[in-house]
Coordinates of C-alpha atoms in Angstrom, one line a residue:
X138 CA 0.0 0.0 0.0
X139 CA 1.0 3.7 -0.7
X140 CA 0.1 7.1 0.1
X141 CA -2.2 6.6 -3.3
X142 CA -4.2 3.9 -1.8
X143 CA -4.4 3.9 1.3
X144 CA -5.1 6.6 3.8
X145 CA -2.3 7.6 6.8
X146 CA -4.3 6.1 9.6
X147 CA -4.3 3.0 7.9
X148 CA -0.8 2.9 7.1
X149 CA 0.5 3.9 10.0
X150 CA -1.0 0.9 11.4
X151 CA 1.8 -1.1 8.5
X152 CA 4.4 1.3 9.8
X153 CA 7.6 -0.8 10.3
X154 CA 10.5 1.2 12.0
X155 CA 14.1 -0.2 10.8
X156 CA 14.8 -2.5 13.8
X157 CA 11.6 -4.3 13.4
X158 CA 12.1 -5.2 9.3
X159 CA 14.3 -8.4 10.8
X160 CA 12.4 -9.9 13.6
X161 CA 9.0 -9.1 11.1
X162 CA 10.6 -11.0 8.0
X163 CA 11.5 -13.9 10.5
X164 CA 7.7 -14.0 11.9
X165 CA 6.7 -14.1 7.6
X166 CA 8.7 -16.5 6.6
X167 CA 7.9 -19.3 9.7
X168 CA 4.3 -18.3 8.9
X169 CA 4.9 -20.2 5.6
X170 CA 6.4 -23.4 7.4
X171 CA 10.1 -23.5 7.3
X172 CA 9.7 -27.2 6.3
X173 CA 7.8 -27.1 3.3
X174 CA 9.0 -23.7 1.8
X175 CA 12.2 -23.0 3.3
X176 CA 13.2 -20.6 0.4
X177 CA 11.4 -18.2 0.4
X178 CA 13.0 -14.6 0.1
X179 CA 11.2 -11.5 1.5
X180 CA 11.8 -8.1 1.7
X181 CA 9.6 -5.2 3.8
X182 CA 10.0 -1.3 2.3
X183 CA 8.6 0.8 4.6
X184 CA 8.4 4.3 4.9
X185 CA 6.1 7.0 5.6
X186 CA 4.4 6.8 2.3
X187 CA 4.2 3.0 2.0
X188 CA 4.5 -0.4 3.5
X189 CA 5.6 -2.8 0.7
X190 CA 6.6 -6.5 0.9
X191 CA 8.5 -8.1 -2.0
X192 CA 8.3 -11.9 -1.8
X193 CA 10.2 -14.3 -4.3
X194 CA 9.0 -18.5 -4.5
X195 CA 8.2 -20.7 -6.5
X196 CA 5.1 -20.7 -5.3
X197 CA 2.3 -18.0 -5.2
X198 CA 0.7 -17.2 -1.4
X199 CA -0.4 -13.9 -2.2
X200 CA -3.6 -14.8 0.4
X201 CA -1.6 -16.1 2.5
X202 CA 0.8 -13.0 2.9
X203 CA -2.0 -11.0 2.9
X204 CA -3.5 -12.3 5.8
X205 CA -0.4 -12.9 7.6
X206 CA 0.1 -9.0 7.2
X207 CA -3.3 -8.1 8.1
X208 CA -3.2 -9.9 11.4
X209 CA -0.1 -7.8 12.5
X210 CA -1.6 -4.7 11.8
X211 CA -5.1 -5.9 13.0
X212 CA -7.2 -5.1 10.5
X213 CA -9.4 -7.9 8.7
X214 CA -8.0 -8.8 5.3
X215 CA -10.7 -7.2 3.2
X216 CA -9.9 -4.0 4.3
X217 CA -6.3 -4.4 3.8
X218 CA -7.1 -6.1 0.1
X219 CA -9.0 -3.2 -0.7
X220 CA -6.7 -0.6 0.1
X221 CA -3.3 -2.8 -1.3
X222 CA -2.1 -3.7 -4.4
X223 CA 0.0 -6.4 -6.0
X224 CA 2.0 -7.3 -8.8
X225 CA 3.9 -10.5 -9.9
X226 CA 6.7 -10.9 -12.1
X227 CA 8.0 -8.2 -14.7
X228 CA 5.2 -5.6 -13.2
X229 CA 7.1 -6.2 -9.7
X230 CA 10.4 -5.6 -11.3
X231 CA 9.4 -2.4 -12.8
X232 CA 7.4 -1.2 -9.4
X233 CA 10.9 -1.5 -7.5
X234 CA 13.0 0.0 -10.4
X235 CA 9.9 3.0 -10.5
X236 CA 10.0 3.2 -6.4
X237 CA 13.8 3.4 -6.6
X238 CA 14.3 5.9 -8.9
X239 CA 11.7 8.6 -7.4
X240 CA 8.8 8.1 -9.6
X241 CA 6.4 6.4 -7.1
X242 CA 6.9 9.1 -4.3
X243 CA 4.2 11.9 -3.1
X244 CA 7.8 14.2 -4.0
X245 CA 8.4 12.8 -7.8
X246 CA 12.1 12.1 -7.8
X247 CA 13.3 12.1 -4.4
X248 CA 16.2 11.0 -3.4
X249 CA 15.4 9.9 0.1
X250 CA 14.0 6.7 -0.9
X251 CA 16.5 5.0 -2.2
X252 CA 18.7 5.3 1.2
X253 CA 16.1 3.8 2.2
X254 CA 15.7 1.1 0.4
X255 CA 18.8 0.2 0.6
X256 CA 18.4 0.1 4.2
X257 CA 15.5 -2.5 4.0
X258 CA 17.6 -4.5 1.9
X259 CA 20.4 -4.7 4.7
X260 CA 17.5 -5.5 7.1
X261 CA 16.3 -8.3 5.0
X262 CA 20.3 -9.9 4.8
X263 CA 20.7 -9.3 8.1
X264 CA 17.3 -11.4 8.7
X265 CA 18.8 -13.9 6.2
X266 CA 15.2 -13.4 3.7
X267 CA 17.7 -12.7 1.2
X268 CA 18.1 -14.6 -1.8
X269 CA 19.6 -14.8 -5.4
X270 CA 16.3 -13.1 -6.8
X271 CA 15.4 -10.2 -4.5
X272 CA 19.3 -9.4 -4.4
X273 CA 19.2 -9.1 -8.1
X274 CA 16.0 -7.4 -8.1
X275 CA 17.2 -4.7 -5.6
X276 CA 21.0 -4.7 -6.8
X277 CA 19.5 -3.5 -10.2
X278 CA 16.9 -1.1 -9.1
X279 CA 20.1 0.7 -7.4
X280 CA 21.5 0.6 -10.7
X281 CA 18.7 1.7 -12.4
X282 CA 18.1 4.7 -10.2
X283 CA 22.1 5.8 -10.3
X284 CA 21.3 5.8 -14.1
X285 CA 18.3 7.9 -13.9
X286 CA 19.5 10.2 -11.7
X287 CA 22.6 10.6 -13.7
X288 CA 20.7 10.7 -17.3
X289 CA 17.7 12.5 -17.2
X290 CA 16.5 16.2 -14.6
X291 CA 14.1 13.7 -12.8
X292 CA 15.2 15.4 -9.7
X293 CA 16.2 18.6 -10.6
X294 CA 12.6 20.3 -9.4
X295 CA 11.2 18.4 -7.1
X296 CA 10.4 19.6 -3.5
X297 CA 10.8 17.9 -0.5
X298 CA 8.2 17.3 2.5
X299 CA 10.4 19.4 4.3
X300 CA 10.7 22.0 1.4
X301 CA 6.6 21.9 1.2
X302 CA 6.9 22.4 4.9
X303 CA 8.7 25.8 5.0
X304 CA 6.2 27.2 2.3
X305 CA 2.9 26.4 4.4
X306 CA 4.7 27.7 7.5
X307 CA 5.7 30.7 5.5
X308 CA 1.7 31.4 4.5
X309 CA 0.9 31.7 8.3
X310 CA 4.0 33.4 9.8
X311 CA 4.5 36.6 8.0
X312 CA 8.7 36.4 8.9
X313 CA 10.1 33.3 10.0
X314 CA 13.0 35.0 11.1
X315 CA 10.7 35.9 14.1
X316 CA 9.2 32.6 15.0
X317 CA 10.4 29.9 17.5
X318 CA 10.9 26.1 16.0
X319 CA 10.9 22.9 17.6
X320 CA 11.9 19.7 16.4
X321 CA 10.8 16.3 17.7
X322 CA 12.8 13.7 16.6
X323 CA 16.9 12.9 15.2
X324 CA 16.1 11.1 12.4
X325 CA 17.0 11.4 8.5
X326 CA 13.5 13.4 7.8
X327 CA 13.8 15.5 10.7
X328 CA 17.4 16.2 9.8
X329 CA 16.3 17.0 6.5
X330 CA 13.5 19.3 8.1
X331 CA 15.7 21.6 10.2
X332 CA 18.0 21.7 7.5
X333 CA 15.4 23.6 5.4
X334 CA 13.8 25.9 8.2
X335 CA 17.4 26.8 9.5
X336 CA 17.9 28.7 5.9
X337 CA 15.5 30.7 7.1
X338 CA 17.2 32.1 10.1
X339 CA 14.3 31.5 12.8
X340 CA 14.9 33.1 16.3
X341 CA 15.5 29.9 17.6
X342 CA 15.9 26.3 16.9
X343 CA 15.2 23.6 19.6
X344 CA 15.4 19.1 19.5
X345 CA 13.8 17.2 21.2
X346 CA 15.1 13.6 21.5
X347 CA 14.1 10.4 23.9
X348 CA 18.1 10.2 23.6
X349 CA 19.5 13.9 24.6
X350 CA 23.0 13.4 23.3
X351 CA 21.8 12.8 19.6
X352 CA 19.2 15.8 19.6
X353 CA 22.5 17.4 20.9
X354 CA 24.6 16.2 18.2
X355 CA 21.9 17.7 15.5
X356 CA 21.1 20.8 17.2
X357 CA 25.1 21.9 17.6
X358 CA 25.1 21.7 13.5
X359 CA 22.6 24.7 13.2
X360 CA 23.5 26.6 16.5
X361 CA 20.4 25.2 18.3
X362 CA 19.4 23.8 21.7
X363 CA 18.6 20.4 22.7
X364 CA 15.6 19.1 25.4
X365 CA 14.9 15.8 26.6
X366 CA 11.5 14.6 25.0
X367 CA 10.2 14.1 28.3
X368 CA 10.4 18.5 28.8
X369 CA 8.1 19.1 25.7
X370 CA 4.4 19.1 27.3
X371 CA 5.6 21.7 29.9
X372 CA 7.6 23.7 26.8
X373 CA 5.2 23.5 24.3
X374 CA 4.3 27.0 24.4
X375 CA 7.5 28.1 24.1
X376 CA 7.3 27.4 19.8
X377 CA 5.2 29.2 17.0
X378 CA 6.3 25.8 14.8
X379 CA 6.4 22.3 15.5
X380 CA 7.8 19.5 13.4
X381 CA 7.4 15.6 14.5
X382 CA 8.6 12.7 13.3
X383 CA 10.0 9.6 15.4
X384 CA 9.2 6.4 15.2
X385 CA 7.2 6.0 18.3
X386 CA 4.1 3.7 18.1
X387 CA 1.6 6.1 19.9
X388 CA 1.0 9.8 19.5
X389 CA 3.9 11.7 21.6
X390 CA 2.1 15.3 21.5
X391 CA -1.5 14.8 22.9
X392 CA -5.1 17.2 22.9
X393 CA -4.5 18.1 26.4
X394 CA -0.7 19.3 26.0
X395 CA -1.9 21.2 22.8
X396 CA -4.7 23.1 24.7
X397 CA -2.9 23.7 27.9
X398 CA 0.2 26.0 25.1
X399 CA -2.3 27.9 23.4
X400 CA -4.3 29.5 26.8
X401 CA -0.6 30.1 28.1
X402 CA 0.0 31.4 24.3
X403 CA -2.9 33.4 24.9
X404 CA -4.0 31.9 21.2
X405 CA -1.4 33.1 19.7
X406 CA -1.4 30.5 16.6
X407 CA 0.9 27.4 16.4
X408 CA 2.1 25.6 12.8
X409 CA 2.8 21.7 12.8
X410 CA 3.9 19.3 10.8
X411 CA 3.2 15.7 11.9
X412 CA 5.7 14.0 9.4
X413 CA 5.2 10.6 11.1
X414 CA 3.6 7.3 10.5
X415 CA 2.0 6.7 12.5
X416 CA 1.1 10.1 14.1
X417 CA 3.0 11.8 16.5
X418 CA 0.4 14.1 16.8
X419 CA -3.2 13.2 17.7
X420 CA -5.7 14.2 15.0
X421 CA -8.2 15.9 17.2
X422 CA -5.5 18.7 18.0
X423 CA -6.5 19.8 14.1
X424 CA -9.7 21.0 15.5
X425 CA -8.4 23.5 17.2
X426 CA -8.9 27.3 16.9
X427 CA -5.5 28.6 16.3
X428 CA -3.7 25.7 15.4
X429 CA -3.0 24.7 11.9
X430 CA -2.1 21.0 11.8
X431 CA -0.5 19.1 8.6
X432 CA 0.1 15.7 7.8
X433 CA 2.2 13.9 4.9
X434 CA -0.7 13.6 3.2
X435 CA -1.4 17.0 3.6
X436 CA 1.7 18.0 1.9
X437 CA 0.9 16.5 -1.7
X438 CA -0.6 19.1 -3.5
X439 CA 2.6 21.4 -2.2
X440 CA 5.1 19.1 -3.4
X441 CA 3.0 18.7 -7.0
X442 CA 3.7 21.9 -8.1
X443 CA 5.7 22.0 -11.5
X444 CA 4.7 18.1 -11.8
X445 CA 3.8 18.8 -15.4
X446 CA 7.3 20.3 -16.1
X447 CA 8.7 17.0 -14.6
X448 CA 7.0 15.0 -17.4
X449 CA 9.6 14.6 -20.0
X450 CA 12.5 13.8 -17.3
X451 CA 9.6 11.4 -16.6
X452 CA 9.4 9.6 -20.0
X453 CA 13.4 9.5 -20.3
X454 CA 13.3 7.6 -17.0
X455 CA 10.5 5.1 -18.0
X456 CA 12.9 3.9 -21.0
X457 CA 15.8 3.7 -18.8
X458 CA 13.4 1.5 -16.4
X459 CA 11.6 -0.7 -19.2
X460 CA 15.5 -1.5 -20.3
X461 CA 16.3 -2.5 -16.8
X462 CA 12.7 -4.9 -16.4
X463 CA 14.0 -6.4 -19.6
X464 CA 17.7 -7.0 -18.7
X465 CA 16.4 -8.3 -15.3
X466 CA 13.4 -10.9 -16.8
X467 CA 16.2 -12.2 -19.0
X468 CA 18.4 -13.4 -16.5
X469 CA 15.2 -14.3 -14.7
X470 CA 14.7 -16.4 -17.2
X471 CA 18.5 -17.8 -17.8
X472 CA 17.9 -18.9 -13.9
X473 CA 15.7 -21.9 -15.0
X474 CA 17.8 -23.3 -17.4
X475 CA 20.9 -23.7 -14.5
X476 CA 19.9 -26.8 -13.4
X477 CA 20.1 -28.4 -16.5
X478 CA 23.8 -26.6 -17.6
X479 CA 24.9 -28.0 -14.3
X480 CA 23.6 -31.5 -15.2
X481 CA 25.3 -31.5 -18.8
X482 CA 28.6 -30.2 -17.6
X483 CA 28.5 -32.9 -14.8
X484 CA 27.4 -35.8 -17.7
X485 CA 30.3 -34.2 -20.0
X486 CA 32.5 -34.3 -17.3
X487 CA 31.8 -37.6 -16.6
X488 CA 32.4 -39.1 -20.0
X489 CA 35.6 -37.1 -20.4
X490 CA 37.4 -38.8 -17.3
X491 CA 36.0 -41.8 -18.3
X492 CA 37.8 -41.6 -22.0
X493 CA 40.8 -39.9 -20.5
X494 CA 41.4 -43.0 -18.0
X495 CA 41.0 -45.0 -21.2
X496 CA 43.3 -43.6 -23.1
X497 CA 46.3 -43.8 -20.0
X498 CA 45.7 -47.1 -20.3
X499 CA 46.2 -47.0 -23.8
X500 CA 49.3 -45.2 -23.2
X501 CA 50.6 -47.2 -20.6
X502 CA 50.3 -50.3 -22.8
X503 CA 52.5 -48.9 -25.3
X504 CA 49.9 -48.0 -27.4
X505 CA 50.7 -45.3 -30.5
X506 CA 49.8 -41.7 -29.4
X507 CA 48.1 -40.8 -32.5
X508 CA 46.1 -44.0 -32.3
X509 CA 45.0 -43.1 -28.7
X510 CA 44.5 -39.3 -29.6
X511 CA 42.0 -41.0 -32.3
X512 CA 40.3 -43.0 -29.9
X513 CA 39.7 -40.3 -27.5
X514 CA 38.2 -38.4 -29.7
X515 CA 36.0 -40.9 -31.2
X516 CA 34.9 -41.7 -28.0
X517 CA 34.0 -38.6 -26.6
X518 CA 31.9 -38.0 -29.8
X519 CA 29.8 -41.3 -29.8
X520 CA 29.1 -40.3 -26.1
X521 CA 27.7 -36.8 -27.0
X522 CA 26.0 -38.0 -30.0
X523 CA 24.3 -41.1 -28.5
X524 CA 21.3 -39.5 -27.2
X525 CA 20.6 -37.6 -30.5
X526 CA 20.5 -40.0 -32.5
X527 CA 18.8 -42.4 -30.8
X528 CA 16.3 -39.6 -30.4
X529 CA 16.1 -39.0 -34.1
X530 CA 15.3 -43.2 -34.6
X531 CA 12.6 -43.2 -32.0
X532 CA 9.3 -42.0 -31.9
X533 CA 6.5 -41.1 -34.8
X534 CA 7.3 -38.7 -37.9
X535 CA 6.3 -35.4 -35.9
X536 CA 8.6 -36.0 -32.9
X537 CA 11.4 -37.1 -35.5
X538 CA 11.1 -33.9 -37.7
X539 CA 10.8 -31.8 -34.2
X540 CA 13.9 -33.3 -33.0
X541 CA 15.7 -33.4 -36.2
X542 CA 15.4 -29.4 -36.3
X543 CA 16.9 -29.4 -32.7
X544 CA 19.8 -30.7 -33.7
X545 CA 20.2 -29.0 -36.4
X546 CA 20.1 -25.9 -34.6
X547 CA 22.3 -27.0 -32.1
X548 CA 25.5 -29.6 -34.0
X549 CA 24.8 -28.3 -37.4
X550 CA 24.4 -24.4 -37.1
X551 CA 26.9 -21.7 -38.8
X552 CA 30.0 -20.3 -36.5
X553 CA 29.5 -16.2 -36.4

């Protein structure tokens, strides 16, 4: 599911933070029986804008995944089916290629994704989920996104949450040099966020962190002061903006906290941006008189802006993609045929030490070397040719004229 189909509440209930991608792909993969499918490869993308699992079998269990992922977010299944989508084979290649390169995102060619990505894919090695197929999948979709990236102005306009953040702010507050901002949270988006509104110059900048010395650590970067989360309901009214977004499970800034800042701001009005999922900040707090309260998926008609100038770069990407499905079905494809290479070179194998023996005991009998050269040779071609002829003996006319084109194609074809 994405922030397409399937509304924050909902998503925030499929919300996985980074620590819990190892421990969760463990839990999937034992719900499929580790005896009967034991190799199975999953991986879990999620981020604020969507929850995605990428499964690789020989088998299909979409129900069965479905299910599995509805009970952890405790929802019934037909809610989560009707908000989810899914896509096998060559469509799945090119939704991870799309998602990698920026082109699935609320902000169209971000880069933010792909870090993390990458960092579900360590997850899912870590977890051991990780085989030959999803490796190859992600592996290229990297590829495929350094290519874009590198090719086309996919990126060149886009604007950031945090970006789209600063220019609602910026409607309410008349000078943001004059307004006080807090920060809840350490994290990549929240770096990303004070980043933006520290370009601004505000009066002051503030973090707050469950962990003090790495609200510290970001706060000494843009001259700014660090609390201890615990602090924040009784300094709330302190800030004109507030920016969340940690990975806590419940909401960390409540109704009553919210009320009790504006009557000691005597209503003076307060901007924030809840950037988390799930919330960090409860949804009734949007009813408020004075407060003006934004979600991620409040930000997407900000961050569409100039979409339609993005539309070429767009197109240049989608051949650059469609050349990366096809390079990756391909060797899809080669995959099935391994078995049977690894059987012929074993057979081949197997009748060359078997002629090679002969002929040293040939040799060791005194035995001419140009005879036993000969007899080598004739050898290891009766052995090769055995089976095709025999097949080209056997059987009614239609199998015989099949097989007789098969090996023409292979013995008898022209060297390039």
């Amino acid at each position: 599911m994405n922030h397409t189909t399937a509304p924050l509440d909902l998503r925030g209930r499929f919300a996985f933070a980074i620590d819990q991608i190892a421990p969760t792909l463990q839990s999937l993969r034992s719900s499929f029986g580790a005896n009967r499918h034991p190799d199975v490869e999953a991986a879990i993308i999620s981020t604020c804008n969507r929850t995605e699992i990428y499964c690789a079998a020989d088998h299909l269990a979409l129900d069965h995944t479905v299910e599995w992922l509805a009970q952890s977010g405790g929802v019934a299944p037909a809610l989560l089916r009707s908000h989810a989508y899914s896509l096998h084979d060559d469509d799945a290649a090119r939704h991870a290629f799309r998602v990698a390169s920026g082109l699935d995102s609320m902000v169209l060619g971000e880069a933010q994704i792909l870090g993390q990505m990458k960092d579900a894919v360590r997850a899912a090695e870590t977890a051991g989920a990780l085989g030959s197929t999803l490796n190859q999948l992600f592996q290229r979709s990297f590829a495929v996104a350094k290519e874009v990236r590198t090719a086309t102005e996919i990126g060149a306009h886009s604007i950031s949450m945090a970006a789209a953040g600063v220019r609602l702010a910026a409607q309410l507050f008349e000078d943001l040099k004059q307004t006080r901002v807090l920060f809840v949270g350490a994290g990549e988006m929240i770096d990303l966020a004070v980043t933006h509104f520290a370009a601004k110059e505000p009066t002051s900048i503030v973090i707050a962190n469950r962990t003090l010395e790495r609200g510290e650590k970001l706060a000494s970067r843009f001259g700014g002061e660090a609390m201890r989360l615990a602090d924040l309901p009784a300094r709330l009214a302190e800030f004109d903006i507030v920016v969340s977004c940690t990975a806590s499970t419940l909401p960390l800034i409540g109704l009553g906290a919210v009320e009790r800042a504006l009557k000691l701001r005597k209503h003076r009005p307060m901007f924030m941006l809840d950037l988390a999922v799930p919330r960090d900040i409860e949804p009734q707090v949007k009813a408020l008189e004075d407060i003006y309260l934004y979600t991620v998926d409040d930000l997407e008609g900000v961050v569409r802006q100039g979409h339609a100038s993005r539309q070429a770069a767009v197109a240049e990407a989608e051949v650059i993609i469609d050349a990366g499905v096809r390079s990756f079905m391909h060797w899809l494809d080669q995959r099935g045929s391994v078995p049977l290479i690894q059987q012929l070179n074993a057979q081949t194998d197997e009748w060359r030490a078997m002629e090679l023996a002969r002929a040293r005991k040939l040799l060791a009998k005194g035995e001419p070397v140009e005879a036993v050269l000969e007899a080598l040779s004739r050898g290891l071609t009766q052995k090769m040719l055995h089976g095709a002829m025999a097949e080209l003996h056997a059987g009614d006319v239609t199998a015989r004229e099949h097989m007789a084109q098969a090996i023409s194609r292979l013995f008898l074809r022209k060297e390039r």
